[in-house]
Short mmCIF file of C-alpha atoms and ligand atoms in Angstrom, two decimals:
data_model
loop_
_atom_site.label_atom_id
_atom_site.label_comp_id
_atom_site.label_asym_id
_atom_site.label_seq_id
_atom_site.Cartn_x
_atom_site.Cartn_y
_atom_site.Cartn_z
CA UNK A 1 -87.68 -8.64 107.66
CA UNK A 2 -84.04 -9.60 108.73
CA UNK A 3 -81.92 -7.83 106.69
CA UNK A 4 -78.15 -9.43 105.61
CA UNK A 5 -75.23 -7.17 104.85
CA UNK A 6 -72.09 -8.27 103.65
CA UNK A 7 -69.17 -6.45 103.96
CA UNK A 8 -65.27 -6.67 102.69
CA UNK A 9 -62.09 -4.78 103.09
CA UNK A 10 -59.83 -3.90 99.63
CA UNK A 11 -56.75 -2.34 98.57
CA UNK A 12 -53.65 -1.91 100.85
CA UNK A 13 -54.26 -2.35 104.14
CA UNK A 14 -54.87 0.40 106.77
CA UNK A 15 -55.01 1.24 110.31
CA UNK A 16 -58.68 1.37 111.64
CA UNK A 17 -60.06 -0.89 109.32
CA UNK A 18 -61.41 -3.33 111.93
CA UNK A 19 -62.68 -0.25 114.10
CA UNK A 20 -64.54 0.26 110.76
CA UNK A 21 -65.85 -3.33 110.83
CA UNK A 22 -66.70 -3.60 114.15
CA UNK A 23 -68.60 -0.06 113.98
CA UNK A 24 -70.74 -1.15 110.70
CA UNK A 25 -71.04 -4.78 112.84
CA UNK A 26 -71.94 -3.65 115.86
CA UNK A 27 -75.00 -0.83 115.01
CA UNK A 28 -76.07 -2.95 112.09
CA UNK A 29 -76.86 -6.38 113.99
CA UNK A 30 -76.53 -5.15 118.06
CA UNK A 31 -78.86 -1.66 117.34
CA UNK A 32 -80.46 -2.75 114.27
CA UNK A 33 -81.35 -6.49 114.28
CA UNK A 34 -79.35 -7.11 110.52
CA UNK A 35 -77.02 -9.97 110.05
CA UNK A 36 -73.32 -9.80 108.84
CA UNK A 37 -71.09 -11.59 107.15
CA UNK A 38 -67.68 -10.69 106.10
CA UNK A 39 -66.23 -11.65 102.29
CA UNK A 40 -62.34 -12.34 103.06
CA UNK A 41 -59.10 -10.60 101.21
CA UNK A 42 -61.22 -8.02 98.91
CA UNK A 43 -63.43 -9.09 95.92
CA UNK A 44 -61.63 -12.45 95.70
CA UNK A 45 -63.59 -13.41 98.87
CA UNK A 46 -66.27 -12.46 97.28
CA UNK A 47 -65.70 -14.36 93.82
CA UNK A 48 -64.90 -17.50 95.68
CA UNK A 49 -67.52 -17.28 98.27
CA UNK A 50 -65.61 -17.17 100.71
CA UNK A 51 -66.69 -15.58 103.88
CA UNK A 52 -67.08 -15.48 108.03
CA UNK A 53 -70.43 -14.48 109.80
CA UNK A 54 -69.58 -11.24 111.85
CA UNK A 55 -71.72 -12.34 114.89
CA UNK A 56 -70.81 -12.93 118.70
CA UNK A 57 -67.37 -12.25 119.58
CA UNK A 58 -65.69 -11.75 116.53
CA UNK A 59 -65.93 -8.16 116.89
CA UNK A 60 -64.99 -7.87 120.43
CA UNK A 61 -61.34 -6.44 121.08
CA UNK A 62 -60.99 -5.46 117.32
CA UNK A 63 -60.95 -1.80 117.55
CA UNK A 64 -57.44 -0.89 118.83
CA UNK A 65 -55.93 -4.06 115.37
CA UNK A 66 -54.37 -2.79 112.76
CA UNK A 67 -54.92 -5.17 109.40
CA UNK A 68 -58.06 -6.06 108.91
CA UNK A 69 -59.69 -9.39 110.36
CA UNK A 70 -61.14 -9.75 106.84
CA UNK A 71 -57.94 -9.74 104.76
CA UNK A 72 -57.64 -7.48 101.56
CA UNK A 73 -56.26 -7.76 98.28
CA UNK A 74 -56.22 -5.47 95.22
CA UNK A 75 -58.02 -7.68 93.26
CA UNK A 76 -60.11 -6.15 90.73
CA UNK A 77 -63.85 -7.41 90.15
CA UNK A 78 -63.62 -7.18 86.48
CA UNK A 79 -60.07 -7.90 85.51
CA UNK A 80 -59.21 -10.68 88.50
CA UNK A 81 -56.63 -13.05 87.48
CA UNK A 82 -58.70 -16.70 87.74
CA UNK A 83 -57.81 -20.33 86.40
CA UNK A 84 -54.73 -18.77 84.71
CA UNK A 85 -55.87 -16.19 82.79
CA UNK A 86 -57.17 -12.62 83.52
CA UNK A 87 -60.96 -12.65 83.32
CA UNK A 88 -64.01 -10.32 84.14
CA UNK A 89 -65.62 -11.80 87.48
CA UNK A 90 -68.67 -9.60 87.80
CA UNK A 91 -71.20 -11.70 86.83
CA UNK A 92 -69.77 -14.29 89.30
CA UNK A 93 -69.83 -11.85 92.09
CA UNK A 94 -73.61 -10.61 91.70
CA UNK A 95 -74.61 -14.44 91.75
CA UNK A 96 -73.08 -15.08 95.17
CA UNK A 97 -74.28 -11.47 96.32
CA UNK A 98 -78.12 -13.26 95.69
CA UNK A 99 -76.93 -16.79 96.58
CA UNK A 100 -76.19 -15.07 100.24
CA UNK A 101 -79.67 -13.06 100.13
CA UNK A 102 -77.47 -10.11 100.71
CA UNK A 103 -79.53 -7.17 101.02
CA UNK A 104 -76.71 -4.57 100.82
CA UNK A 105 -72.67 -4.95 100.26
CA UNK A 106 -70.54 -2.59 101.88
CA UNK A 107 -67.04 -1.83 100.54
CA UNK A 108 -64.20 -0.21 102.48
CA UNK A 109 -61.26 1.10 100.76
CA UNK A 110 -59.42 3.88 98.56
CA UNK A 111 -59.59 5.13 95.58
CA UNK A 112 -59.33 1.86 93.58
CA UNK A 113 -62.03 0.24 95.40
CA UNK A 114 -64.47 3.34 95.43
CA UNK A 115 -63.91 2.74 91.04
CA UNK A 116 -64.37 -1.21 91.39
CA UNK A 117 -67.23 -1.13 94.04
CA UNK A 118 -69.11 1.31 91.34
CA UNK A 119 -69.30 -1.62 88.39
CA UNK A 120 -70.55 -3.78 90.98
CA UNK A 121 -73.93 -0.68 91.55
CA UNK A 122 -73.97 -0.63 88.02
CA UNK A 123 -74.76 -4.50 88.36
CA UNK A 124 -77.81 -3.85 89.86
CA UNK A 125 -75.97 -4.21 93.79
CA UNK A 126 -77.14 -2.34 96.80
CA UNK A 127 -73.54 -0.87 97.93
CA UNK A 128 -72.35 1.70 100.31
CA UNK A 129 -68.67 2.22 100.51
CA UNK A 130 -66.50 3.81 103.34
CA UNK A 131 -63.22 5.95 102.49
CA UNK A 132 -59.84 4.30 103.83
CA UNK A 133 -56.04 5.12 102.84
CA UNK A 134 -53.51 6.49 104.15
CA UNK A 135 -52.87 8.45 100.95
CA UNK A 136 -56.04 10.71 102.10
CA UNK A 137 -56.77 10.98 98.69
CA UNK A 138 -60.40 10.21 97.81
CA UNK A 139 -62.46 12.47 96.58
CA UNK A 140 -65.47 14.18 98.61
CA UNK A 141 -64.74 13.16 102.08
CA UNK A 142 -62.50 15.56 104.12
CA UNK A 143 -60.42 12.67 105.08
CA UNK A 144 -59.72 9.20 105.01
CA UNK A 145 -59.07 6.43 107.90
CA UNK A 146 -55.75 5.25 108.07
CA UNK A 147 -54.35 8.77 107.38
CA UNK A 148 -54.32 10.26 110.93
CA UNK A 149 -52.56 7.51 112.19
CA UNK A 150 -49.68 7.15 109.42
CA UNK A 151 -49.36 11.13 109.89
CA UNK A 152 -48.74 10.21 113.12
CA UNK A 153 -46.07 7.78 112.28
CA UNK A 154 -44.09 9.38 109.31
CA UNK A 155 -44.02 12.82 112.15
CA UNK A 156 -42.55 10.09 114.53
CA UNK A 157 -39.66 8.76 112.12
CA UNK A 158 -38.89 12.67 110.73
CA UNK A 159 -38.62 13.74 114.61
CA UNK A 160 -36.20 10.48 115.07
CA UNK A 161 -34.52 11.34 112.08
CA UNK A 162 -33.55 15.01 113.25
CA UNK A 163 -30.75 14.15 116.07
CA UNK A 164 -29.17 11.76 113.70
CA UNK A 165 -28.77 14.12 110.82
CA UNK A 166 -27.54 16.91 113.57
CA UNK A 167 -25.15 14.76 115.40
CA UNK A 168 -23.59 13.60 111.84
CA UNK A 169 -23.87 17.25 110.19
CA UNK A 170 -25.74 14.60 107.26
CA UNK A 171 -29.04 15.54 104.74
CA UNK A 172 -31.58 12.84 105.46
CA UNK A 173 -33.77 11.93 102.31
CA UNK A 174 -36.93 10.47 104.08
CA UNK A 175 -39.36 8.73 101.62
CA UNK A 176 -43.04 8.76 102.42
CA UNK A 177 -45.95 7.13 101.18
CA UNK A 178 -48.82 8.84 99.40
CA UNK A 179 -48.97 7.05 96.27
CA UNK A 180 -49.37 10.29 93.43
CA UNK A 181 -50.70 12.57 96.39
CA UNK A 182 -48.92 14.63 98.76
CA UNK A 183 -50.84 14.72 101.70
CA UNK A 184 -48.90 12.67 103.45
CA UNK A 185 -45.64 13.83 102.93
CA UNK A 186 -46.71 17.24 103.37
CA UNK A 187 -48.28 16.77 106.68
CA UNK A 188 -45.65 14.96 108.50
CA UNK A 189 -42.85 17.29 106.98
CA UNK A 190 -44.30 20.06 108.53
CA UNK A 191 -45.67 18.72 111.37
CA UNK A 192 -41.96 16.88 111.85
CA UNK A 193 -40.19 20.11 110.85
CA UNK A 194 -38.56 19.01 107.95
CA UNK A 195 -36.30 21.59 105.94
CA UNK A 196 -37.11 20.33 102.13
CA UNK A 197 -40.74 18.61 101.07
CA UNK A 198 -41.20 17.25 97.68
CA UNK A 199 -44.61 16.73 96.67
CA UNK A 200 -46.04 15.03 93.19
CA UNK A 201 -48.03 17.82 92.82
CA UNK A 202 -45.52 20.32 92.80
CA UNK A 203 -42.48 18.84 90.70
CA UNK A 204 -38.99 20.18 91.85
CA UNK A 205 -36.31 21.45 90.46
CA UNK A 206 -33.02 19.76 91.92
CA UNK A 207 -30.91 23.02 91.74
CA UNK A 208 -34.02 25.04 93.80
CA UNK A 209 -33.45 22.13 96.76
CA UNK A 210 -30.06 22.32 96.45
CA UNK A 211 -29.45 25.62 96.92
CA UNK A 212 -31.93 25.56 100.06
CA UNK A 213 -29.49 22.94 101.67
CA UNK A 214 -26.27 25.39 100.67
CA UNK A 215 -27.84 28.30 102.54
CA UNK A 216 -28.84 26.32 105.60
CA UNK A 217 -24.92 25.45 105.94
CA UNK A 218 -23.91 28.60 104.87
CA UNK A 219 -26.18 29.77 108.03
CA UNK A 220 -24.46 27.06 110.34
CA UNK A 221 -27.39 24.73 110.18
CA UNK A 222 -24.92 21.79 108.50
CA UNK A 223 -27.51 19.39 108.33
CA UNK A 224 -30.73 18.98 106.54
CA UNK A 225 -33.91 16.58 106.22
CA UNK A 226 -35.39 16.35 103.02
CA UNK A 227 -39.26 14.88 103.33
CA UNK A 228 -39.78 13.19 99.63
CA UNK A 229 -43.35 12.16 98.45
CA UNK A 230 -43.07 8.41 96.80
CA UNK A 231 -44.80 9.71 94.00
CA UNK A 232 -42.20 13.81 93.84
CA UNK A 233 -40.79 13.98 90.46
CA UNK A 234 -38.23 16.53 89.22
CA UNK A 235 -39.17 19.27 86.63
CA UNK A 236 -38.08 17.13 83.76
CA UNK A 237 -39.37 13.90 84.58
CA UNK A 238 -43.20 15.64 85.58
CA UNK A 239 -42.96 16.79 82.28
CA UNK A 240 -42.65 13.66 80.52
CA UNK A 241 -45.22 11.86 82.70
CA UNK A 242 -47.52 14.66 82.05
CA UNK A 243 -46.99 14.57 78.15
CA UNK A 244 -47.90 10.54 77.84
CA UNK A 245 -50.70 11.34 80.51
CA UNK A 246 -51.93 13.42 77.81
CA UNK A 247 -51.43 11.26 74.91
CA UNK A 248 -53.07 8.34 76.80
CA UNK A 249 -56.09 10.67 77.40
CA UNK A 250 -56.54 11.76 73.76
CA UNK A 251 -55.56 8.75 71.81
CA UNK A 252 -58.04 8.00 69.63
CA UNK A 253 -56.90 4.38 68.48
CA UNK A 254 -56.29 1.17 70.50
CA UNK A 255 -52.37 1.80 69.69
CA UNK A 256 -51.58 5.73 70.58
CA UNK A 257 -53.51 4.42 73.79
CA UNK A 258 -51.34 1.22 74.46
CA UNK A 259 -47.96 3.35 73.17
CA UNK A 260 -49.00 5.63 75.98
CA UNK A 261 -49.37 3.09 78.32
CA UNK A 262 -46.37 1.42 77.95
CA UNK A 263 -44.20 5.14 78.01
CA UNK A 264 -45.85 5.53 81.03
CA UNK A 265 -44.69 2.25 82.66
CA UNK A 266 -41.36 2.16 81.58
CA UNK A 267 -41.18 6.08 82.94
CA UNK A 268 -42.51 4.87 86.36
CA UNK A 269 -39.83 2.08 85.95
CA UNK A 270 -36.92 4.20 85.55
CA UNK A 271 -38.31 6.22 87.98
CA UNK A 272 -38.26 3.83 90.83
CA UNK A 273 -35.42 4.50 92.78
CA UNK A 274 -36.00 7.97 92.59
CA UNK A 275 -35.16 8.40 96.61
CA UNK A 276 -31.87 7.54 96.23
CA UNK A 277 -31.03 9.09 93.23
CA UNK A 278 -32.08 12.66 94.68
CA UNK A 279 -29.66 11.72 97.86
CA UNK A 280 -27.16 10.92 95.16
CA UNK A 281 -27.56 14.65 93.62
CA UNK A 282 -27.80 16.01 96.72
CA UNK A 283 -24.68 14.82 98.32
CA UNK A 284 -22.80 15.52 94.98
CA UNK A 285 -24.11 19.31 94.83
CA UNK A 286 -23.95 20.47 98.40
CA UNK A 287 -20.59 18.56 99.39
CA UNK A 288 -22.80 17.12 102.40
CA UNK A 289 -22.96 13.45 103.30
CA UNK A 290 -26.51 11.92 102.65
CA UNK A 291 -28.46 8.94 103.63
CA UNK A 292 -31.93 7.78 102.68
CA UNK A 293 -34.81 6.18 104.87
CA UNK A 294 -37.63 4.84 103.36
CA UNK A 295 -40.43 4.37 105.46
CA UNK A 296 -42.69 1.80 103.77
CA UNK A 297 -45.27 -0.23 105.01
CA UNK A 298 -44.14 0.88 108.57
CA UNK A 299 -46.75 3.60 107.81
CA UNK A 300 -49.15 1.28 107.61
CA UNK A 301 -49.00 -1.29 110.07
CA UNK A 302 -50.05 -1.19 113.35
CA UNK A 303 -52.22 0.53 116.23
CA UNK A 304 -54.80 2.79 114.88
CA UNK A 305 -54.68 6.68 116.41
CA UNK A 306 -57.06 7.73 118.76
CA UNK A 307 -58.68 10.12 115.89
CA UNK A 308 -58.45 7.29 113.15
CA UNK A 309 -60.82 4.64 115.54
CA UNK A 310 -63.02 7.35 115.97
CA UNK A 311 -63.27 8.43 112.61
CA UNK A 312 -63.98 5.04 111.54
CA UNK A 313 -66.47 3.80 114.34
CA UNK A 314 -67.99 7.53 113.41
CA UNK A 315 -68.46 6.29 109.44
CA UNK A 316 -69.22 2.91 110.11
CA UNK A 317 -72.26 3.53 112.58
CA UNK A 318 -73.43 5.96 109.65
CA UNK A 319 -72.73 3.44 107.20
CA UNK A 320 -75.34 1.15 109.40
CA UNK A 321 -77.83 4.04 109.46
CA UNK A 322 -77.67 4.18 105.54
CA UNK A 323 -78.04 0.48 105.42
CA UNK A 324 -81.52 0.86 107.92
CA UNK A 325 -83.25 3.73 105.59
CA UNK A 326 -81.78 1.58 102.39
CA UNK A 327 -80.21 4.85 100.44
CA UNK A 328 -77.51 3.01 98.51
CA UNK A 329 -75.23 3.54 95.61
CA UNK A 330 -73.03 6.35 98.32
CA UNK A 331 -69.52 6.59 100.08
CA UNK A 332 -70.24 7.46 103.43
CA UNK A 333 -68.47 10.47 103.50
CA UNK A 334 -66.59 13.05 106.64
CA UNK A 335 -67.67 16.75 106.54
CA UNK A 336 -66.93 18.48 109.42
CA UNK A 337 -68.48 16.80 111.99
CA UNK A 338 -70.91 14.82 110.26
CA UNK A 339 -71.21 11.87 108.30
CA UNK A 340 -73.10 12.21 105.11
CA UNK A 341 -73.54 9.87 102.13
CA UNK A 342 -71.93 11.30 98.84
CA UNK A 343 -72.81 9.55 95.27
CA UNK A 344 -70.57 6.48 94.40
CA UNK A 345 -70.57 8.17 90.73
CA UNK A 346 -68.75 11.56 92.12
CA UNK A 347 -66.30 9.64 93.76
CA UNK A 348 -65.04 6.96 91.71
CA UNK A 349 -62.50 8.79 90.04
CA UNK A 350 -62.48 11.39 91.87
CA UNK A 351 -58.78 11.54 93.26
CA UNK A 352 -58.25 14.08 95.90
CA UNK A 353 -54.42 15.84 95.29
CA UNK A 354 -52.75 18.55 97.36
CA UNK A 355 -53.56 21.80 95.79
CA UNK A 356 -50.46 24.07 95.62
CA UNK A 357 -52.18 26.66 97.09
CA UNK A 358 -53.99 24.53 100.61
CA UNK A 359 -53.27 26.29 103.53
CA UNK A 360 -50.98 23.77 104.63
CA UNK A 361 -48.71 24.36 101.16
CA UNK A 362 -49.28 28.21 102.44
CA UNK A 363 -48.00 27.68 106.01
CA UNK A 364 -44.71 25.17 104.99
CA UNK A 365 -43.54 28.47 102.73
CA UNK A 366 -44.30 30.72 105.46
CA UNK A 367 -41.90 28.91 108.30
CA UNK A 368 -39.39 28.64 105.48
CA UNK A 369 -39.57 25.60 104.18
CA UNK A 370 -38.64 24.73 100.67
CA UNK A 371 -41.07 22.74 98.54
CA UNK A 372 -38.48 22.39 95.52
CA UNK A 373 -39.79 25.11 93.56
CA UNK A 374 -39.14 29.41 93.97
CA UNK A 375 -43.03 30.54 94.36
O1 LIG B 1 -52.50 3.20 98.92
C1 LIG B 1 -51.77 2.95 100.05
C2 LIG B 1 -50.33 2.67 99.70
O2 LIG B 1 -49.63 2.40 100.90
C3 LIG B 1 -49.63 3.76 98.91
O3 LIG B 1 -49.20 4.82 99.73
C4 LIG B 1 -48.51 2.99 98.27
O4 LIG B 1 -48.10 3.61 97.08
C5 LIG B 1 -49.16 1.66 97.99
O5 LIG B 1 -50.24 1.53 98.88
C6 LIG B 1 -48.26 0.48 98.15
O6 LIG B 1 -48.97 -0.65 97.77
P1 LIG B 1 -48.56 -2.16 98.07
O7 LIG B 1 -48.73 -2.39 99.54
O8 LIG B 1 -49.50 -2.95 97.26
O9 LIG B 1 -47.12 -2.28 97.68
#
């Protein structure tokens, strides 16, 4: 019998999304005689009923889009803001997953979506999810689509960024994205040679980076860039974070918890700016003009990399595959060379952070780099 996979993209956008479409598309109804549709903008799509069939030529000339053809959102399946009021949409969503005789529902996204697309197995669903962020920060998979080609982007801007700082004798703060992982951050400072990387999972101390800038000048090297993780705090504020973290964790009533909560907001709130405050420091304790670029959503947008299509037409075939021998309730996940499916219960949750001692943390100290912190 036919069988009829739907299939949605959720979370922040990413490139190779549509390579990731097209590759479940094309092996699940060219090779393996299924039918597709496509839920648009995330679990909203899929709450409203909205959808497109995935046949013909909509996949044709996808792979080399950024965005996704589907549209995304970060709505959540069971707290989704409907009618006016905040409401739990589950139920709603496993009636149109039977009212579409949908045999299996596959979910591509990050973290947030790997969480939200378990409920929906607990429900009783046939799902198989993909990994895609640029963050590279899911669990279990080596890495994530969308990651290769930001890399790629953030190295670009940090390589631009050099003969401006030179010619001006200036530190450049460059803010990257990575949510409350480093990987990002990390890879393009080194692989963009930057002189300072701040990373959320190693918090800095201002007077450590600092100091590293001083020397450089005092060595004739009067300029600096500074590669900041969105989510790098200082010693202080880590601290803070990490005592509500812990409060939130253990509270045992429905207050501590919400207390917790809200410390934790308003600390993210004050926090926001952060960028431009550490410029601010900077320029005031090493006597060196300072600017600050934030890269944004640039490191999202556009043409996926040559290794990011591939990893995603890679997953996506596999993804089919799974779909064929029915093994559901898994995140098709990257290991080495091969594809294999990884239980949705290990990964929900299961965010991936730089350890401070990965080879690539190794390597930055070794070609002198400072990561905020004396080792
Ligand atoms: O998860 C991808 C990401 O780009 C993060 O790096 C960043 O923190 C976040 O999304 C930004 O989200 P939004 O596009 O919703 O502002």
């Amino acid at each position: 019998m036919t069988k009829h996979v739907g299939i949605l993209t959720a979370g922040g956008d990413s490139p190779g999304l549509n390579a990731a479409i097209r590759g479940v598309g094309k092996a699940s109804q060219g090779y393996y005689g299924m039918q597709m549709i496509g839920f648009l903008d995330g679990f909203r799509g899929l709450v409203d009923n909205r959808f497109k069939r995935l046949d013909g030529e909509i996949l044709s000339g996808i792979l080399t889009r950024g965005g996704t053809i589907l549209g995304t959102s970060r709505d959540k399946p069971h707290r989704m803001l409907f009618g006016g009021k905040t409401q739990d949409m589950t139920d709603v969503i496993v009636e149109n997953y039977h009212a579409n005789h949908l045999d299996a529902l596959v979910c591509i996204g990050g973290g947030g979506t790997q969480k939200n697309a378990l409920k929906l197995m607990e429900k009783g669903l046939n799902i198989i999810t993909m990994p895609k962020t640029i963050d590279n920060d899911v669990g279990l998979t080596d890495v994530t689509f969308g990651f290769d080609t930001a890399l790629g982007i953030a190295t670009d801007a940090i390589d631009r960024l050099h003969s401006t700082a030179h010619s001006h004798h200036r530190i450049i703060v460059v803010e990257i994205m990575g949510h409350r992982a480093g990987w990002l951050a990390l890879g393009a400072g080194i692989a963009g040679g930057a002189d300072v990387i701040l990373l959320p999972e190693i918090p800095y101390d201002l007077e450590v980076v600092a100091d590293a800038i001083r020397k450089r000048s005092r060595s004739g090297k009067n300029f600096s860039i500074v590669a900041v993780a969105e989510g790098a705090l200082p010693l202080e504020q880590a601290a803070l974070v990490q005592e509500a973290e812990q409060r939130k964790l253990k509270a045992t009533s429905k207050k501590d918890k919400k207390d917790a909560k809200e410390d934790l907001a308003q600390l993210s709130l004050e926090y926001a700016n952060h960028t431009v405050l550490l410029s601010r420091q900077l320029e005031q304790m090493t006597g060196l003009e300072s600017r600050v670029t934030i890269l944004g959503h640039l490191q999202r947008g556009g043409t996926p990399s040559a290794a990011d299509r591939l990893l995603a037409t890679r997953l996506g075939t596999a993804c089919a595959d799974l779909i064929e021998s029915e093994h559901y309730g898994v995140m098709v996940a990257a290991r080495g060379d091969d594809s294999i499916p990884v239980p949705l219960e290990k990964v929900a949750g299961n965010k991936k952070l730089v350890p401070t001692d990965h080879p690539w943390v190794i390597s930055a100290r070794r070609v002198g780099t400072c990561l905020g912190k004396v080792d």
